[in-house]
GROMACS .gro file of C-alpha atoms in nm:
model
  359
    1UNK     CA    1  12.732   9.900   9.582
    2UNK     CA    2  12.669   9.717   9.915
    3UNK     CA    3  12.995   9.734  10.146
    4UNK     CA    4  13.156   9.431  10.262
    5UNK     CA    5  13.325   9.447  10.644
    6UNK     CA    6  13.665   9.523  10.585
    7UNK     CA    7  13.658   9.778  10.267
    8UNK     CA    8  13.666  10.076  10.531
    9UNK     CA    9  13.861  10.097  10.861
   10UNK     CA   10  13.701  10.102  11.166
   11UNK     CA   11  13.759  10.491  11.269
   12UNK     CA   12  13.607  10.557  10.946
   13UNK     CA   13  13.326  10.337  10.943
   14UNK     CA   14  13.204  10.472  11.273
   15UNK     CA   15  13.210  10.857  11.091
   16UNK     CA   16  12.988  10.729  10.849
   17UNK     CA   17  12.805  10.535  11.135
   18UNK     CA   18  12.758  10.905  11.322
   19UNK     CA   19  12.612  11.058  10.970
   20UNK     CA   20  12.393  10.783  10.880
   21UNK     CA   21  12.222  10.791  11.234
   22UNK     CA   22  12.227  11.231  11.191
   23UNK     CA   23  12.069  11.154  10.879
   24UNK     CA   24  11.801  10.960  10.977
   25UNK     CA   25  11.693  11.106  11.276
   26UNK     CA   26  11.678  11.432  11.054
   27UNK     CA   27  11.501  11.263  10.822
   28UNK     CA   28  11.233  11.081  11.072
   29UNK     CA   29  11.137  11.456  11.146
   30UNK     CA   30  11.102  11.534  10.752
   31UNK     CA   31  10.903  11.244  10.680
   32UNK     CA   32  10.641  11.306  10.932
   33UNK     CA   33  10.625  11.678  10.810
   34UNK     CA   34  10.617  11.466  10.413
   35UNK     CA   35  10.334  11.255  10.525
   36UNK     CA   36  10.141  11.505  10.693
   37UNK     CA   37  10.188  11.815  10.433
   38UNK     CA   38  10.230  12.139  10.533
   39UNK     CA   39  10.057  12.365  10.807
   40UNK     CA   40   9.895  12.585  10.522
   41UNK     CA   41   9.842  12.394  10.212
   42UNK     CA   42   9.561  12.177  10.272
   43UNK     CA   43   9.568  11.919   9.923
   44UNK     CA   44   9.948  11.882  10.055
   45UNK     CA   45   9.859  11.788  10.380
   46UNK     CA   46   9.593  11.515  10.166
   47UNK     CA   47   9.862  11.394   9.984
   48UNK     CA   48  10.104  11.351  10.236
   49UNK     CA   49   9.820  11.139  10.429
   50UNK     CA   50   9.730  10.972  10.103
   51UNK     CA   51  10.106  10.893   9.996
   52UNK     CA   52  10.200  10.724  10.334
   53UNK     CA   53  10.095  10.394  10.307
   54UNK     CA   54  10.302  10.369  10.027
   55UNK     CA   55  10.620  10.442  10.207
   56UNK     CA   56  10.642  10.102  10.326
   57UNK     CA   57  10.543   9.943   9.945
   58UNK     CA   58  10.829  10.121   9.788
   59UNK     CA   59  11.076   9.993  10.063
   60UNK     CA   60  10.960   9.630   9.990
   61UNK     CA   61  10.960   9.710   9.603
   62UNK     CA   62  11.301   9.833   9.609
   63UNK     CA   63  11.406   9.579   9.766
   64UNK     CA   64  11.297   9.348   9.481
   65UNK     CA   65  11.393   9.466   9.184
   66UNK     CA   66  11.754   9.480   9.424
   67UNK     CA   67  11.726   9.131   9.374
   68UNK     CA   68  11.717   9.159   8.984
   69UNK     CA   69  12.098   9.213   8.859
   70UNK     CA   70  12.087   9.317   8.520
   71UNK     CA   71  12.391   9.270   8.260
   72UNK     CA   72  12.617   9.602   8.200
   73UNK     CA   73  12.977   9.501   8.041
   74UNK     CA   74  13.259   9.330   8.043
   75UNK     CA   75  13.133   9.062   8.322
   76UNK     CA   76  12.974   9.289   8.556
   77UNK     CA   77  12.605   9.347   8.610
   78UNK     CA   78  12.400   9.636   8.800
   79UNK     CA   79  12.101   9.698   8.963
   80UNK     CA   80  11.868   9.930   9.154
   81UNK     CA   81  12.018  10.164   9.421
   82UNK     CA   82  11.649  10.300   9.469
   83UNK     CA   83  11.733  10.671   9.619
   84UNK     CA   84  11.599  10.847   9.328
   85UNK     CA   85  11.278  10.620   9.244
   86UNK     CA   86  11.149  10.652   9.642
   87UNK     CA   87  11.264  11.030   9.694
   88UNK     CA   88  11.040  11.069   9.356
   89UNK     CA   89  10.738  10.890   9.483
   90UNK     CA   90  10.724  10.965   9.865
   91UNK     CA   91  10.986  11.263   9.914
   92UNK     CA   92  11.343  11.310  10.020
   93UNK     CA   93  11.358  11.275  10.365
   94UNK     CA   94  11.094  10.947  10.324
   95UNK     CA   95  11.319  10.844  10.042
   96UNK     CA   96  11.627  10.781  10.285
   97UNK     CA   97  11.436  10.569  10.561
   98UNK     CA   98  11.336  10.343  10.292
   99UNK     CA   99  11.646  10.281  10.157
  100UNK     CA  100  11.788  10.233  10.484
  101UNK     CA  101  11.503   9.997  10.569
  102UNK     CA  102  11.579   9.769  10.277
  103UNK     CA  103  11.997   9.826  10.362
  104UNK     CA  104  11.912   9.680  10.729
  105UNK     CA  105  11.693   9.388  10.591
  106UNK     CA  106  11.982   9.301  10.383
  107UNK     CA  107  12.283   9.303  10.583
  108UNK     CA  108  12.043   9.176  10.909
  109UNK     CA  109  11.870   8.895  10.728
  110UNK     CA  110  12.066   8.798  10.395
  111UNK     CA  111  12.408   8.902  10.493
  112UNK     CA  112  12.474   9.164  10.220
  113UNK     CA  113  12.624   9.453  10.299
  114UNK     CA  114  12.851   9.442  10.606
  115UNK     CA  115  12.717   9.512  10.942
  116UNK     CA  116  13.003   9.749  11.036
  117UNK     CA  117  12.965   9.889  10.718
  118UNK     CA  118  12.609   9.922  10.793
  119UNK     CA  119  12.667  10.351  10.822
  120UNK     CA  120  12.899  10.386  10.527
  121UNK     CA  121  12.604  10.181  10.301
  122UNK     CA  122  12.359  10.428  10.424
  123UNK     CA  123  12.534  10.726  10.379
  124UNK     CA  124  12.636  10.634   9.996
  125UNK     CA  125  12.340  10.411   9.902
  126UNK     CA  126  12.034  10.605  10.093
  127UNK     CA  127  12.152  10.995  10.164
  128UNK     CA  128  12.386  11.059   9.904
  129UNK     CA  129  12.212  10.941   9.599
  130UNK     CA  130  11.852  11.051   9.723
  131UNK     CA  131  12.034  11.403   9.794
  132UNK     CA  132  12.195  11.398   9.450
  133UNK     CA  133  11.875  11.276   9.255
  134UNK     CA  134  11.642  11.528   9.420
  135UNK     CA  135  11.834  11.806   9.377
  136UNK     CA  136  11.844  11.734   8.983
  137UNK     CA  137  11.496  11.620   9.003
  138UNK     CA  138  11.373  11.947   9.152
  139UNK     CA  139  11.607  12.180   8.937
  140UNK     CA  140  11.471  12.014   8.586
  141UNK     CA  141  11.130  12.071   8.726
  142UNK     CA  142  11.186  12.440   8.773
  143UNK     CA  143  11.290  12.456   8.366
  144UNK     CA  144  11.092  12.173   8.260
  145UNK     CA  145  10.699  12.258   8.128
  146UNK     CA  146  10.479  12.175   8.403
  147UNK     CA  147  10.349  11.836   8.252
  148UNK     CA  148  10.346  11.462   8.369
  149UNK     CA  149  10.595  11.387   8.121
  150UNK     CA  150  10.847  11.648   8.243
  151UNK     CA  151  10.810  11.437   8.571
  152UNK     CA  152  10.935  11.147   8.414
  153UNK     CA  153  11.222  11.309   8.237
  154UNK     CA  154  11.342  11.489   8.526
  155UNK     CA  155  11.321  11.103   8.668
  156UNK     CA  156  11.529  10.961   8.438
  157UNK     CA  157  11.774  11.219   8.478
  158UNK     CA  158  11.757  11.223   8.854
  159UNK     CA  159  11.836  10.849   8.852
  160UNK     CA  160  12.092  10.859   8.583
  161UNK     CA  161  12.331  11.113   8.805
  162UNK     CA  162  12.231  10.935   9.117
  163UNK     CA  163  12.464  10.605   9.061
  164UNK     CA  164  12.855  10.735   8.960
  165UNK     CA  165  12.750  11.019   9.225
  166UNK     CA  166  12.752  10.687   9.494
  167UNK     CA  167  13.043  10.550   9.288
  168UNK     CA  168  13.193  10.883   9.355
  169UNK     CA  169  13.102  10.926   9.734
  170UNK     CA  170  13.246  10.553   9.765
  171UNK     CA  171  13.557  10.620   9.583
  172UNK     CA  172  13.626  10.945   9.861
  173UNK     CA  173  13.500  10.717  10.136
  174UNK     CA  174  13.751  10.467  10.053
  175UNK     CA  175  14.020  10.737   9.977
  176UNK     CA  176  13.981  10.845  10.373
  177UNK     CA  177  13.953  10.501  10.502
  178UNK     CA  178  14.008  10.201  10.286
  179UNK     CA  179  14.206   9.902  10.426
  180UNK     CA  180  14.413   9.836  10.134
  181UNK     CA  181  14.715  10.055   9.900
  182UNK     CA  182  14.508  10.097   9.572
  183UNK     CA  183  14.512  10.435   9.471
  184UNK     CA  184  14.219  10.593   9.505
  185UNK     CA  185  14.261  10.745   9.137
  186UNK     CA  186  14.250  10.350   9.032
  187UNK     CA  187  13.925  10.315   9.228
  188UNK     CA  188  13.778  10.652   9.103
  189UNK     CA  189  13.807  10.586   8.701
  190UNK     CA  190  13.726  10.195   8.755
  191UNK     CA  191  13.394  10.280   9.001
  192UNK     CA  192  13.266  10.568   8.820
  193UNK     CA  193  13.301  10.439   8.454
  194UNK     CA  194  13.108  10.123   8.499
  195UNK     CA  195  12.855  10.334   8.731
  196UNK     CA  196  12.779  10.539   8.458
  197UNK     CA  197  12.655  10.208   8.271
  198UNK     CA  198  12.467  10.049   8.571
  199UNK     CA  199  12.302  10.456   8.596
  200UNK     CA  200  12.122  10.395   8.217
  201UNK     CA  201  11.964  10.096   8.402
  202UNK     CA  202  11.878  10.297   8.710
  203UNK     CA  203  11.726  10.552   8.469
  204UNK     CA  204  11.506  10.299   8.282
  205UNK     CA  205  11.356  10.145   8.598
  206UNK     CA  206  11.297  10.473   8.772
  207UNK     CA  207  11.125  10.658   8.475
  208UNK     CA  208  10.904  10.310   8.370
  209UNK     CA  209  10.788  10.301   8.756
  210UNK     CA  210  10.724  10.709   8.836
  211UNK     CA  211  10.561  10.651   8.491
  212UNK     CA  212  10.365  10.396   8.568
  213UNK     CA  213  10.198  10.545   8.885
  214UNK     CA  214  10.141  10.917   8.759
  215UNK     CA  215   9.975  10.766   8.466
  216UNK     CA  216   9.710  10.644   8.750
  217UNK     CA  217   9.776  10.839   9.032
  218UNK     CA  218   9.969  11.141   9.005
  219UNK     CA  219   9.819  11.246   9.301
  220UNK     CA  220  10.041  11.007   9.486
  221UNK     CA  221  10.348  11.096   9.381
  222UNK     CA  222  10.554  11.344   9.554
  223UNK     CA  223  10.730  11.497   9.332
  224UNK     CA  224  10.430  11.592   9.147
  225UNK     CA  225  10.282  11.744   9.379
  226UNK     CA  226  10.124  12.073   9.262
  227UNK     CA  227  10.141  11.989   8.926
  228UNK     CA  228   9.873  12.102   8.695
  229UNK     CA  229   9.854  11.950   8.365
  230UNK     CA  230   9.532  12.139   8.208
  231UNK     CA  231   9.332  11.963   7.917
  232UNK     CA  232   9.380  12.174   7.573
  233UNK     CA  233   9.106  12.148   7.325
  234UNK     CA  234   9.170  12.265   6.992
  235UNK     CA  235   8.986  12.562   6.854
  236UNK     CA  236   9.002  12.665   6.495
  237UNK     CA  237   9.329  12.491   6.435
  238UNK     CA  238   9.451  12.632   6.804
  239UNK     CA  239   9.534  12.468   7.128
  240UNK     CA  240   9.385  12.669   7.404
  241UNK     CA  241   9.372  12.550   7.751
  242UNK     CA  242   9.047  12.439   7.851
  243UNK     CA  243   8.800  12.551   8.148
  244UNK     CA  244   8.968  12.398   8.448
  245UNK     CA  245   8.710  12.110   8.625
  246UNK     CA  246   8.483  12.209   8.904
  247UNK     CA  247   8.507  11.894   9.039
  248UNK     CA  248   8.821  11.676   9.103
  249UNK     CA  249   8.878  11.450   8.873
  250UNK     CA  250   8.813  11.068   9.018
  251UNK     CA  251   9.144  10.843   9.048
  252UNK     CA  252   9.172  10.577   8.794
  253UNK     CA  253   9.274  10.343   9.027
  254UNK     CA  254   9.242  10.305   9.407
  255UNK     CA  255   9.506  10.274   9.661
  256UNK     CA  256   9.428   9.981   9.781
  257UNK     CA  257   9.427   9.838   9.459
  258UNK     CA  258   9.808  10.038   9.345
  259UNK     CA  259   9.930   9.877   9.668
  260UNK     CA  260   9.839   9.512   9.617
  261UNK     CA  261   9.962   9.561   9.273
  262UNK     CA  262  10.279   9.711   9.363
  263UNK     CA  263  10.312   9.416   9.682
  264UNK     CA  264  10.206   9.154   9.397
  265UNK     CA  265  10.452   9.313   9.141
  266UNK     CA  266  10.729   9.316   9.398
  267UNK     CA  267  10.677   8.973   9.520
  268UNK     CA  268  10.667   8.834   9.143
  269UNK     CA  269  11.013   8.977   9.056
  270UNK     CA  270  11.119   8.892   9.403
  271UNK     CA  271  11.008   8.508   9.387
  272UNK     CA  272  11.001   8.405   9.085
  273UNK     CA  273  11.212   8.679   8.797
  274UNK     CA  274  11.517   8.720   9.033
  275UNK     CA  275  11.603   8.362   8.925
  276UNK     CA  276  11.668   8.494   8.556
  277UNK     CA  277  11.871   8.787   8.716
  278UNK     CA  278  12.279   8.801   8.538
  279UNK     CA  279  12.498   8.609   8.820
  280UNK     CA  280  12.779   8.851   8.706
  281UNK     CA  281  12.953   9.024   8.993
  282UNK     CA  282  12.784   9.367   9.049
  283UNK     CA  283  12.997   9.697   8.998
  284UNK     CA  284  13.160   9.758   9.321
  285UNK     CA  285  13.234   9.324   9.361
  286UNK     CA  286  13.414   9.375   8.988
  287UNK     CA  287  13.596   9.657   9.101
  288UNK     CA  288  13.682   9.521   9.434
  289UNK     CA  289  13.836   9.185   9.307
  290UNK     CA  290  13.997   9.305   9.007
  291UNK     CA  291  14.156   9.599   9.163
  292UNK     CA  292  14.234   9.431   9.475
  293UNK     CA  293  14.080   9.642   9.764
  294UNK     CA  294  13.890   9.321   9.847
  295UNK     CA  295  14.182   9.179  10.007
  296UNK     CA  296  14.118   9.253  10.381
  297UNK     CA  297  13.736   9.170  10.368
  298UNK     CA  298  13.586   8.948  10.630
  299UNK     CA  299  13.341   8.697  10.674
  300UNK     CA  300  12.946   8.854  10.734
  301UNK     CA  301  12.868   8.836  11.081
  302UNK     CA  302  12.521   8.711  10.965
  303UNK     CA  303  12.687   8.470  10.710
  304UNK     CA  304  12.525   8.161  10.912
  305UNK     CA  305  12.156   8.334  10.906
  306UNK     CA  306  11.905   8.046  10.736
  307UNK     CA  307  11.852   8.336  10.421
  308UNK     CA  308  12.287   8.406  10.399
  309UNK     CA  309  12.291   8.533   9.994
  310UNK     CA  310  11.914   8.496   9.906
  311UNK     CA  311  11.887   8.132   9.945
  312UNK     CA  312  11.671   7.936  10.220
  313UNK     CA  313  11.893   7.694  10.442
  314UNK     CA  314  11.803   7.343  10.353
  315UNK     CA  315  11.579   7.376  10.051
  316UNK     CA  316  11.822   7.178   9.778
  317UNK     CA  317  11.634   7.343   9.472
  318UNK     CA  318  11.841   7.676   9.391
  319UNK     CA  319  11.510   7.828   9.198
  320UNK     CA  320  11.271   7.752   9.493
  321UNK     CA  321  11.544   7.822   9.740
  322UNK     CA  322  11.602   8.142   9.619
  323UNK     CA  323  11.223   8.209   9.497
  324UNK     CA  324  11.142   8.166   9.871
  325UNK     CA  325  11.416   8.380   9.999
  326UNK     CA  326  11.314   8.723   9.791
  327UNK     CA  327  10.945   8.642   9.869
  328UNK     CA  328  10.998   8.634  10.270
  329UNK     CA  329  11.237   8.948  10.229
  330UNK     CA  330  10.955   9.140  10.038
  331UNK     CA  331  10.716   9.047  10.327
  332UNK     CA  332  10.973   9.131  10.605
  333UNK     CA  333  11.072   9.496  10.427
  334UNK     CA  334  10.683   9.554  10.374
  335UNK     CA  335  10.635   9.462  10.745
  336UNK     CA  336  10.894   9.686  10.906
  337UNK     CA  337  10.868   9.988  10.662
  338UNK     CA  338  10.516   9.990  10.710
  339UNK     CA  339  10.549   9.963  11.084
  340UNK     CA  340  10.802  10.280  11.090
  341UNK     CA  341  10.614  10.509  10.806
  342UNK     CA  342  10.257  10.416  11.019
  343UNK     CA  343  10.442  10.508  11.376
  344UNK     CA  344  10.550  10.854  11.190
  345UNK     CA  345  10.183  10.894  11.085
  346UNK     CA  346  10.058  10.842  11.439
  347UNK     CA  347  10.311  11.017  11.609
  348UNK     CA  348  10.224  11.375  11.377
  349UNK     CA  349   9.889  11.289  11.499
  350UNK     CA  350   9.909  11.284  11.804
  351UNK     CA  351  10.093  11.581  11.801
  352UNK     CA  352   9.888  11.787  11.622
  353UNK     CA  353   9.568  11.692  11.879
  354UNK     CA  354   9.410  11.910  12.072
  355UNK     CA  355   9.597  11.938  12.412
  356UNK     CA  356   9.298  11.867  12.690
  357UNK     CA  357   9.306  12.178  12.958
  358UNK     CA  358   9.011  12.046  13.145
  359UNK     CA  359   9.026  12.042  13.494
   0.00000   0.00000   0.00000
């Protein structure tokens, strides 16, 4: 789904340019108030300050498991957009800087994704699908039974609708501004059926990962937040609810502990799985080339940077070339998301200090 330069025409690109940046300075306010909890909910303001060193983990894991194309049909593979998976573990508004962090790292640093097309990327890959998935996450929840599992249905679900809805955006995107004659009604049936088979695999890997961490720490997950799953005992062939604990219940597994995991986990699939990944062109590449509205792309302004398509300059060996490539993007993405989620966390701090009115 990354953009080329040269898809969209410039007037265009700079529209999307104008939402991405709304969109993010929006969302630098929401993820402070996501980090920090609310004014008058106390365990939400503990979760929001226990959830945001994570922000930066999920950027870098995303990233990763970018890296890891799996096969879909006919010669074309998929893999993760990420909206739903981070607006389901550190909130909406958090969800979209992360995305865009791992969006700039690519197009910056490995020369995927155009640079021009740097604001029509963020508003299909990071707003629109982290919009689209919460909205569905949120809406099962309300219907759902309020258990862990119903959090990763809703996931799955989320995901699922989260990939033709970018296929979708892209297709009306391209309908407004795209460089070449295609019908748009070519692009819309080609983008949105193979979409729809790169969404199962979306699905998977968001439900197995929200999964994983609520089975050890719901309490750092957003989106199940407030969620109460009481222990039944049964009772003369009866389930009743048991007496709920006086004390909390301690965490199976620290945070420091989930985060080296996750930064191990990510640099693992990164460094050394991504090798195995399908070398099939991804949906929107497929689509582009055999429905020719790749015919006026250009050449990546960063297509001489030493890590141009996930490969170190000068290292001959494609496995250790590449290897070394996902493992210095993992550490780069972990680096900068890290530096903007801990700036939002300082910043709400500050602001919430005490002013000093001594004189």
């Amino acid at each position: 789904m990354h953009v080329p330069d040269g898809f969209i025409d410039a007037p265009t690109s700079a529209v999307t340019g104008v939402v991405a940046a709304a969109a993010l300075a929006v969302s630098l306010r929401g993820a402070r108030r996501e980090q920090g909890g609310t004014s008058h909910a106390s365990e939400a303001e503990r979760g929001g300050e226990r959830t945001a060193p994570l922000a930066g983990l999920v950027a870098a894991f995303i990233f990763a498991v970018q890296m890891l194309n799996f096969p879909v049909a006919a010669g074309t593979s998929g893999h993760l957009l990420g909206g739903a998976l981070a607006a389901i573990l550190v909130g909406p508004y958090t969800a979209v800087l992360c995305v865009s962090v791992v969006l700039l790292m690519q197009g910056v640093l490995f020369a995927d994704g155009g640079l021009t097309a740097l604001g029509v990327n963020i508003t299909d890959m990071a707003i629109v699908t982290t919009v689209v998935s919460y909205a569905v996450f949120r809406g099962l929840l309300a219907v759902l039974p309020r258990k862990r599992r119903s959090v990763t249905v809703a996931s799955f679900v989320a995901a699922l609708v989260s990939v033709p809805a970018a296929a979708v955006a892209f297709t009306l995107i391209y309908a407004i501004g795209g460089t070449t004659d295609v019908s748009p009604g070519k692009v819309a049936t080609a983008m949105i059926g193979v979409h729809v088979l790169i969404g199962v695999g979306e699905a998977a890997i968001t439900a197995l990962t929200v999964g994983a961490v609520i089975a050890v720490r719901p309490d750092l997950v957003y989106g199940a937040r407030g969620l109460r799953q009481r222990l039944q005992l049964r009772v003369n062939g009866a389930l009743v609810d048991a007496p709920a604990p006086t004390a909390p219940v301690a965490a199976r597994t620290s945070r420091r502990t989930l985060w080296v995991t996750g930064l191990v986990t990510s640099l693992v699939l990164a460094g050394f799985v991504s090798f195995y990944a399908s070398a099939n062109p991804d949906g929107l590449e497929k689509v582009a080339h055999d429905k020719g509205i790749d015919k006026k792309a250009k050449e990546h302004a960063a297509a001489d940077s030493p890590l141009a398509d996930y490969g170190v300059r000068d290292i001959s060996d494609a496995r250790l070339s590449g290897g070394l490539a996902g493992v210095i993007g993992v550490g780069v993405t972990v680096v900068a998301g890290s530096a903007v989620f801990w700036a939002l966390r300082r910043r709400r701090s500050d602001d919430v200090s005490p002013v000093n009115t001594g004189v």
